[in-house]
Amino acid sequence: MTEKGPMRVAVLVSGGGTNLQAILDAVDQGRIRNTEIAAVISNNKDAYALERARRHGIYAVTIAPSGYESRASYGAALKEEIDRLHTDLIVLAGFLVQVPKEIVEAYSNRIINIHPALIPSFSGKGYYGLHVHEAALKRGVKVSGATVHFVDANLDEGPIILQQSVAVEEGDTPETLQRRIMEQAEWKILPKAIDLIAAGRVSVDGRNHVIIRE
Ligand code: GRF
């Protein structure tokens, strides 16, 4: 990456943006190296994440599916913007729209997502936001956590990059478990994965398993 300059990242968001904030802080503090956050893109104009980006002097834009006639024209517009930014890596940080297939194809193993459970538990269709933690508590698991993975055509099924476990505590509610998983897992492993990718240390082998070089 050195001759090329910093890795250019587009962060896609839908909501509060605490994971985005963890990324911005890690860049500022040198825990993510050789990386420039080129843009924050939201599907929702009211996402507080956009405000966090603007305050940080980062280009922030809304591209909303409702502004397009079809799923295909939305996908094309989003891809055009990502291409225009010369994006090396797309980071989904609480992005609640399924990534259009033309983007998944063009950015193979260059899109990562943070999921608030230990994949393959509590993942796939319907498992987003608090639903994930409701399901984990309902099942009575003693440990949950978070996963950073590459995004492929199937929801939550791409190669796993990093996972961090978090203990479930007596009396947890979906909200308390969500918060503990964010603090102890998501806000740590998402910045860590970006730093590893920027350092060129992450690759995917023939079994679709991630190898992290020392
Ligand atoms: C996080 O729990 C993340 O794992 C999930 O959506 C939530 C986003 O929160 N995919 P935030 O917008 O980063 O605060």
PDB file of C-alpha atoms and ligand atoms in Angstrom:
ATOM      1  CA  MET A   1       0.000   0.000   0.000  1.00  0.00           C
ATOM      2  CA  THR A   2       2.875   2.415   0.675  1.00  0.00           C
ATOM      3  CA  GLU A   3       3.587   3.506  -2.891  1.00  0.00           C
ATOM      4  CA  LYS A   4      -0.151   3.867  -3.417  1.00  0.00           C
ATOM      5  CA  GLY A   5      -0.694   6.084  -0.372  1.00  0.00           C
ATOM      6  CA  PRO A   6      -3.196   5.369   2.382  1.00  0.00           C
ATOM      7  CA  MET A   7      -5.960   2.812   1.968  1.00  0.00           C
ATOM      8  CA  ARG A   8      -9.150   4.703   1.078  1.00  0.00           C
ATOM      9  CA  VAL A   9     -12.199   3.630   3.061  1.00  0.00           C
ATOM     10  CA  ALA A  10     -15.893   4.360   2.492  1.00  0.00           C
ATOM     11  CA  VAL A  11     -17.949   3.710   5.630  1.00  0.00           C
ATOM     12  CA  LEU A  12     -21.630   2.851   5.024  1.00  0.00           C
ATOM     13  CA  VAL A  13     -24.016   3.611   7.884  1.00  0.00           C
ATOM     14  CA  SER A  14     -27.714   3.774   8.745  1.00  0.00           C
ATOM     15  CA  GLY A  15     -27.921   4.925  12.337  1.00  0.00           C
ATOM     16  CA  GLY A  16     -26.149   6.233  15.395  1.00  0.00           C
ATOM     17  CA  GLY A  17     -22.663   5.573  14.178  1.00  0.00           C
ATOM     18  CA  THR A  18     -20.899   4.457  17.346  1.00  0.00           C
ATOM     19  CA  ASN A  19     -18.872   2.009  15.278  1.00  0.00           C
ATOM     20  CA  LEU A  20     -17.998   4.841  12.885  1.00  0.00           C
ATOM     21  CA  GLN A  21     -16.899   6.876  15.911  1.00  0.00           C
ATOM     22  CA  ALA A  22     -14.681   4.003  17.078  1.00  0.00           C
ATOM     23  CA  ILE A  23     -13.056   3.990  13.608  1.00  0.00           C
ATOM     24  CA  LEU A  24     -12.521   7.775  13.576  1.00  0.00           C
ATOM     25  CA  ASP A  25     -11.006   7.667  17.087  1.00  0.00           C
ATOM     26  CA  ALA A  26      -8.725   4.779  16.131  1.00  0.00           C
ATOM     27  CA  VAL A  27      -7.462   6.687  13.061  1.00  0.00           C
ATOM     28  CA  ASP A  28      -6.819   9.777  15.210  1.00  0.00           C
ATOM     29  CA  GLN A  29      -5.023   7.731  17.861  1.00  0.00           C
ATOM     30  CA  GLY A  30      -2.867   5.798  15.389  1.00  0.00           C
ATOM     31  CA  ARG A  31      -4.504   2.420  16.080  1.00  0.00           C
ATOM     32  CA  ILE A  32      -5.612   2.346  12.444  1.00  0.00           C
ATOM     33  CA  ARG A  33      -2.600   3.170  10.309  1.00  0.00           C
ATOM     34  CA  ASN A  34      -2.108   4.015   6.649  1.00  0.00           C
ATOM     35  CA  THR A  35      -5.834   4.658   6.169  1.00  0.00           C
ATOM     36  CA  GLU A  36      -7.953   7.589   5.069  1.00  0.00           C
ATOM     37  CA  ILE A  37     -11.699   7.686   5.694  1.00  0.00           C
ATOM     38  CA  ALA A  38     -12.700   9.047   2.287  1.00  0.00           C
ATOM     39  CA  ALA A  39     -16.453   9.217   2.896  1.00  0.00           C
ATOM     40  CA  VAL A  40     -19.374   8.238   5.052  1.00  0.00           C
ATOM     41  CA  ILE A  41     -22.427   7.173   3.048  1.00  0.00           C
ATOM     42  CA  SER A  42     -25.875   6.711   4.593  1.00  0.00           C
ATOM     43  CA  ASN A  43     -29.133   5.337   3.240  1.00  0.00           C
ATOM     44  CA  ASN A  44     -30.923   7.508   5.793  1.00  0.00           C
ATOM     45  CA  LYS A  45     -30.554  11.294   5.810  1.00  0.00           C
ATOM     46  CA  ASP A  46     -31.330  11.471   9.546  1.00  0.00           C
ATOM     47  CA  ALA A  47     -28.563   9.082  10.605  1.00  0.00           C
ATOM     48  CA  TYR A  48     -26.567  10.678  13.422  1.00  0.00           C
ATOM     49  CA  ALA A  49     -23.488   9.027  11.910  1.00  0.00           C
ATOM     50  CA  LEU A  50     -23.579  11.709   9.159  1.00  0.00           C
ATOM     51  CA  GLU A  51     -23.250  14.402  11.812  1.00  0.00           C
ATOM     52  CA  ARG A  52     -20.302  12.590  13.403  1.00  0.00           C
ATOM     53  CA  ALA A  53     -18.590  12.472   9.997  1.00  0.00           C
ATOM     54  CA  ARG A  54     -19.179  16.166   9.208  1.00  0.00           C
ATOM     55  CA  ARG A  55     -17.880  17.207  12.623  1.00  0.00           C
ATOM     56  CA  HIS A  56     -14.757  15.302  11.813  1.00  0.00           C
ATOM     57  CA  GLY A  57     -14.417  17.092   8.474  1.00  0.00           C
ATOM     58  CA  ILE A  58     -15.229  13.946   6.529  1.00  0.00           C
ATOM     59  CA  TYR A  59     -17.317  14.033   3.367  1.00  0.00           C
ATOM     60  CA  ALA A  60     -20.785  12.697   4.262  1.00  0.00           C
ATOM     61  CA  VAL A  61     -23.559  11.920   1.799  1.00  0.00           C
ATOM     62  CA  THR A  62     -26.994  10.306   1.746  1.00  0.00           C
ATOM     63  CA  ILE A  63     -27.948   7.950  -1.056  1.00  0.00           C
ATOM     64  CA  ALA A  64     -31.439   6.709  -0.197  1.00  0.00           C
ATOM     65  CA  PRO A  65     -33.081   3.767  -1.987  1.00  0.00           C
ATOM     66  CA  SER A  66     -36.376   5.694  -1.893  1.00  0.00           C
ATOM     67  CA  GLY A  67     -34.868   8.290  -4.230  1.00  0.00           C
ATOM     68  CA  TYR A  68     -34.518   5.719  -7.040  1.00  0.00           C
ATOM     69  CA  GLU A  69     -37.004   3.974  -9.280  1.00  0.00           C
ATOM     70  CA  SER A  70     -35.591   0.511  -8.779  1.00  0.00           C
ATOM     71  CA  ARG A  71     -33.208  -1.479  -6.687  1.00  0.00           C
ATOM     72  CA  ALA A  72     -30.926  -1.640  -9.747  1.00  0.00           C
ATOM     73  CA  SER A  73     -30.771   2.130 -10.209  1.00  0.00           C
ATOM     74  CA  TYR A  74     -30.074   2.597  -6.476  1.00  0.00           C
ATOM     75  CA  GLY A  75     -27.284   0.011  -6.706  1.00  0.00           C
ATOM     76  CA  ALA A  76     -25.813   1.760  -9.744  1.00  0.00           C
ATOM     77  CA  ALA A  77     -25.857   5.175  -8.026  1.00  0.00           C
ATOM     78  CA  LEU A  78     -24.254   3.827  -4.864  1.00  0.00           C
ATOM     79  CA  LYS A  79     -21.597   2.009  -6.870  1.00  0.00           C
ATOM     80  CA  GLU A  80     -20.869   5.107  -8.948  1.00  0.00           C
ATOM     81  CA  GLU A  81     -20.220   7.132  -5.803  1.00  0.00           C
ATOM     82  CA  ILE A  82     -18.020   4.426  -4.258  1.00  0.00           C
ATOM     83  CA  ASP A  83     -16.046   4.094  -7.508  1.00  0.00           C
ATOM     84  CA  ARG A  84     -15.690   7.869  -7.854  1.00  0.00           C
ATOM     85  CA  LEU A  85     -14.087   8.021  -4.404  1.00  0.00           C
ATOM     86  CA  HIS A  86     -11.386   5.507  -5.485  1.00  0.00           C
ATOM     87  CA  THR A  87     -12.443   3.277  -2.611  1.00  0.00           C
ATOM     88  CA  ASP A  88     -10.086   0.457  -1.596  1.00  0.00           C
ATOM     89  CA  LEU A  89     -12.250  -0.903   1.233  1.00  0.00           C
ATOM     90  CA  ILE A  90     -15.972  -0.594   2.023  1.00  0.00           C
ATOM     91  CA  VAL A  91     -16.825  -0.845   5.735  1.00  0.00           C
ATOM     92  CA  LEU A  92     -20.424  -1.584   6.730  1.00  0.00           C
ATOM     93  CA  ALA A  93     -20.824  -0.075  10.190  1.00  0.00           C
ATOM     94  CA  GLY A  94     -24.453  -0.642  11.095  1.00  0.00           C
ATOM     95  CA  PHE A  95     -25.615  -0.438   7.464  1.00  0.00           C
ATOM     96  CA  LEU A  96     -29.110  -1.921   7.338  1.00  0.00           C
ATOM     97  CA  VAL A  97     -29.507  -2.260   3.575  1.00  0.00           C
ATOM     98  CA  GLN A  98     -28.351  -5.408   1.803  1.00  0.00           C
ATOM     99  CA  VAL A  99     -25.407  -4.377  -0.365  1.00  0.00           C
ATOM    100  CA  PRO A 100     -26.484  -4.349  -4.039  1.00  0.00           C
ATOM    101  CA  LYS A 101     -25.049  -7.309  -5.926  1.00  0.00           C
ATOM    102  CA  GLU A 102     -23.127  -5.247  -8.482  1.00  0.00           C
ATOM    103  CA  ILE A 103     -21.107  -3.793  -5.591  1.00  0.00           C
ATOM    104  CA  VAL A 104     -20.528  -7.198  -3.943  1.00  0.00           C
ATOM    105  CA  GLU A 105     -19.231  -8.492  -7.295  1.00  0.00           C
ATOM    106  CA  ALA A 106     -16.985  -5.515  -8.066  1.00  0.00           C
ATOM    107  CA  TYR A 107     -15.561  -5.333  -4.525  1.00  0.00           C
ATOM    108  CA  SER A 108     -14.996  -9.006  -3.781  1.00  0.00           C
ATOM    109  CA  ASN A 109     -13.119  -9.402  -0.447  1.00  0.00           C
ATOM    110  CA  ARG A 110     -13.003  -5.608  -0.186  1.00  0.00           C
ATOM    111  CA  ILE A 111     -16.227  -5.177   1.837  1.00  0.00           C
ATOM    112  CA  ILE A 112     -16.339  -5.895   5.573  1.00  0.00           C
ATOM    113  CA  ASN A 113     -19.235  -5.939   8.015  1.00  0.00           C
ATOM    114  CA  ILE A 114     -19.550  -5.950  11.798  1.00  0.00           C
ATOM    115  CA  HIS A 115     -22.187  -8.339  13.157  1.00  0.00           C
ATOM    116  CA  PRO A 116     -23.142  -8.256  16.857  1.00  0.00           C
ATOM    117  CA  ALA A 117     -22.997 -12.034  17.493  1.00  0.00           C
ATOM    118  CA  LEU A 118     -20.582 -14.922  17.052  1.00  0.00           C
ATOM    119  CA  ILE A 119     -21.413 -15.991  13.490  1.00  0.00           C
ATOM    120  CA  PRO A 120     -22.954 -18.442  12.568  1.00  0.00           C
ATOM    121  CA  SER A 121     -25.088 -17.979  15.708  1.00  0.00           C
ATOM    122  CA  PHE A 122     -27.847 -15.384  15.511  1.00  0.00           C
ATOM    123  CA  SER A 123     -27.046 -14.292  11.963  1.00  0.00           C
ATOM    124  CA  GLY A 124     -28.785 -14.147   8.605  1.00  0.00           C
ATOM    125  CA  LYS A 125     -32.231 -12.854   7.736  1.00  0.00           C
ATOM    126  CA  GLY A 126     -33.980 -10.921  10.500  1.00  0.00           C
ATOM    127  CA  TYR A 127     -30.953 -10.845  12.791  1.00  0.00           C
ATOM    128  CA  TYR A 128     -30.119  -7.161  13.049  1.00  0.00           C
ATOM    129  CA  GLY A 129     -30.068  -4.599  15.827  1.00  0.00           C
ATOM    130  CA  LEU A 130     -31.721  -5.620  19.085  1.00  0.00           C
ATOM    131  CA  HIS A 131     -33.283  -8.742  17.503  1.00  0.00           C
ATOM    132  CA  VAL A 132     -29.876 -10.417  17.647  1.00  0.00           C
ATOM    133  CA  HIS A 133     -29.558  -9.884  21.394  1.00  0.00           C
ATOM    134  CA  GLU A 134     -33.203 -10.806  22.070  1.00  0.00           C
ATOM    135  CA  ALA A 135     -32.611 -14.137  20.326  1.00  0.00           C
ATOM    136  CA  ALA A 136     -29.364 -14.796  22.211  1.00  0.00           C
ATOM    137  CA  LEU A 137     -31.035 -14.137  25.578  1.00  0.00           C
ATOM    138  CA  LYS A 138     -34.046 -16.238  24.610  1.00  0.00           C
ATOM    139  CA  ARG A 139     -31.769 -19.185  23.828  1.00  0.00           C
ATOM    140  CA  GLY A 140     -29.967 -18.733  27.131  1.00  0.00           C
ATOM    141  CA  VAL A 141     -26.426 -18.562  25.744  1.00  0.00           C
ATOM    142  CA  LYS A 142     -23.690 -17.816  28.279  1.00  0.00           C
ATOM    143  CA  VAL A 143     -21.399 -16.187  25.735  1.00  0.00           C
ATOM    144  CA  SER A 144     -22.113 -13.962  22.750  1.00  0.00           C
ATOM    145  CA  GLY A 145     -19.890 -11.429  21.011  1.00  0.00           C
ATOM    146  CA  ALA A 146     -19.176  -9.848  17.646  1.00  0.00           C
ATOM    147  CA  THR A 147     -17.767 -10.858  14.270  1.00  0.00           C
ATOM    148  CA  VAL A 148     -16.039  -8.918  11.493  1.00  0.00           C
ATOM    149  CA  HIS A 149     -16.385 -10.719   8.176  1.00  0.00           C
ATOM    150  CA  PHE A 150     -16.040 -10.143   4.459  1.00  0.00           C
ATOM    151  CA  VAL A 151     -19.327  -9.635   2.678  1.00  0.00           C
ATOM    152  CA  ASP A 152     -20.359 -11.991  -0.089  1.00  0.00           C
ATOM    153  CA  ALA A 153     -23.681 -12.518  -1.867  1.00  0.00           C
ATOM    154  CA  ASN A 154     -25.217 -14.357   1.117  1.00  0.00           C
ATOM    155  CA  LEU A 155     -26.174 -12.385   4.205  1.00  0.00           C
ATOM    156  CA  ASP A 156     -23.660 -12.806   7.079  1.00  0.00           C
ATOM    157  CA  GLU A 157     -21.935 -15.766   5.340  1.00  0.00           C
ATOM    158  CA  GLY A 158     -18.637 -14.349   4.035  1.00  0.00           C
ATOM    159  CA  PRO A 159     -15.180 -15.293   5.371  1.00  0.00           C
ATOM    160  CA  ILE A 160     -14.697 -14.501   9.077  1.00  0.00           C
ATOM    161  CA  ILE A 161     -11.849 -12.073   9.850  1.00  0.00           C
ATOM    162  CA  LEU A 162     -12.045 -11.500  13.631  1.00  0.00           C
ATOM    163  CA  GLN A 163     -14.349 -12.575  16.453  1.00  0.00           C
ATOM    164  CA  GLN A 164     -14.473 -11.471  20.070  1.00  0.00           C
ATOM    165  CA  SER A 165     -16.559 -13.211  22.723  1.00  0.00           C
ATOM    166  CA  VAL A 166     -18.414 -11.372  25.503  1.00  0.00           C
ATOM    167  CA  ALA A 167     -19.995 -12.941  28.616  1.00  0.00           C
ATOM    168  CA  VAL A 168     -23.754 -12.799  29.078  1.00  0.00           C
ATOM    169  CA  GLU A 169     -24.619 -11.708  32.619  1.00  0.00           C
ATOM    170  CA  GLU A 170     -27.500 -12.607  34.896  1.00  0.00           C
ATOM    171  CA  GLY A 171     -30.279 -10.048  34.456  1.00  0.00           C
ATOM    172  CA  ASP A 172     -29.088  -8.866  31.017  1.00  0.00           C
ATOM    173  CA  THR A 173     -31.675  -7.210  28.804  1.00  0.00           C
ATOM    174  CA  PRO A 174     -31.205  -6.937  25.022  1.00  0.00           C
ATOM    175  CA  GLU A 175     -30.093  -3.346  25.625  1.00  0.00           C
ATOM    176  CA  THR A 176     -27.466  -4.131  28.291  1.00  0.00           C
ATOM    177  CA  LEU A 177     -26.095  -7.029  26.273  1.00  0.00           C
ATOM    178  CA  GLN A 178     -25.972  -4.891  23.120  1.00  0.00           C
ATOM    179  CA  ARG A 179     -24.041  -2.185  24.958  1.00  0.00           C
ATOM    180  CA  ARG A 180     -21.525  -4.636  26.478  1.00  0.00           C
ATOM    181  CA  ILE A 181     -20.941  -6.270  23.089  1.00  0.00           C
ATOM    182  CA  MET A 182     -20.361  -2.869  21.481  1.00  0.00           C
ATOM    183  CA  GLU A 183     -17.910  -1.740  24.155  1.00  0.00           C
ATOM    184  CA  GLN A 184     -16.010  -4.992  24.618  1.00  0.00           C
ATOM    185  CA  ALA A 185     -16.104  -6.365  21.097  1.00  0.00           C
ATOM    186  CA  GLU A 186     -17.424  -4.267  18.184  1.00  0.00           C
ATOM    187  CA  TRP A 187     -15.514  -1.057  18.900  1.00  0.00           C
ATOM    188  CA  LYS A 188     -12.300  -3.051  19.218  1.00  0.00           C
ATOM    189  CA  ILE A 189     -12.379  -5.622  16.437  1.00  0.00           C
ATOM    190  CA  LEU A 190     -13.738  -3.392  13.669  1.00  0.00           C
ATOM    191  CA  PRO A 191     -10.851  -0.867  13.923  1.00  0.00           C
ATOM    192  CA  LYS A 192      -8.415  -3.760  14.383  1.00  0.00           C
ATOM    193  CA  ALA A 193      -9.625  -5.463  11.189  1.00  0.00           C
ATOM    194  CA  ILE A 194      -9.247  -2.225   9.194  1.00  0.00           C
ATOM    195  CA  ASP A 195      -5.686  -1.778  10.464  1.00  0.00           C
ATOM    196  CA  LEU A 196      -4.789  -5.388   9.555  1.00  0.00           C
ATOM    197  CA  ILE A 197      -6.246  -4.982   6.051  1.00  0.00           C
ATOM    198  CA  ALA A 198      -4.414  -1.667   5.519  1.00  0.00           C
ATOM    199  CA  ALA A 199      -1.188  -3.423   6.501  1.00  0.00           C
ATOM    200  CA  GLY A 200      -1.828  -6.039   3.798  1.00  0.00           C
ATOM    201  CA  ARG A 201      -1.924  -8.813   6.407  1.00  0.00           C
ATOM    202  CA  VAL A 202      -5.346 -10.275   5.570  1.00  0.00           C
ATOM    203  CA  SER A 203      -5.966 -12.770   2.783  1.00  0.00           C
ATOM    204  CA  VAL A 204      -8.571 -15.384   1.905  1.00  0.00           C
ATOM    205  CA  ASP A 205      -7.489 -18.935   1.037  1.00  0.00           C
ATOM    206  CA  GLY A 206      -9.000 -21.536  -1.288  1.00  0.00           C
ATOM    207  CA  ARG A 207     -11.395 -22.776   1.419  1.00  0.00           C
ATOM    208  CA  ASN A 208     -12.681 -19.229   1.841  1.00  0.00           C
ATOM    209  CA  HIS A 209     -10.972 -18.980   5.220  1.00  0.00           C
ATOM    210  CA  VAL A 210      -9.183 -15.818   6.288  1.00  0.00           C
ATOM    211  CA  ILE A 211      -5.451 -15.992   6.951  1.00  0.00           C
ATOM    212  CA  ILE A 212      -3.912 -13.219   9.060  1.00  0.00           C
ATOM    213  CA  ARG A 213      -0.148 -12.915   8.594  1.00  0.00           C
ATOM    214  CA  GLU A 214       2.027 -12.121  11.612  1.00  0.00           C
TER     215      GLU A 214
HETATM  216  C1  GRF B   1     -24.196  -2.432  15.805  1.00  0.00           C
HETATM  217  O1  GRF B   1     -24.704  -3.280  16.799  1.00  0.00           O
HETATM  218  C2  GRF B   1     -23.679  -3.257  14.680  1.00  0.00           C
HETATM  219  O2  GRF B   1     -23.094  -4.445  15.068  1.00  0.00           O
HETATM  220  C3  GRF B   1     -24.923  -3.546  13.924  1.00  0.00           C
HETATM  221  O3  GRF B   1     -25.672  -2.351  13.996  1.00  0.00           O
HETATM  222  C4  GRF B   1     -25.296  -1.625  15.149  1.00  0.00           C
HETATM  223  C5  GRF B   1     -24.839  -0.272  14.688  1.00  0.00           C
HETATM  224  O4  GRF B   1     -24.617   0.635  15.702  1.00  0.00           O
HETATM  225  N1  GRF B   1     -24.645  -4.089  12.635  1.00  0.00           N
HETATM  226  P1  GRF B   1     -23.898   2.025  15.381  1.00  0.00           P
HETATM  227  O5  GRF B   1     -24.691   2.743  14.306  1.00  0.00           O
HETATM  228  O6  GRF B   1     -22.481   1.741  14.946  1.00  0.00           O
HETATM  229  O7  GRF B   1     -23.946   2.783  16.678  1.00  0.00           O
END
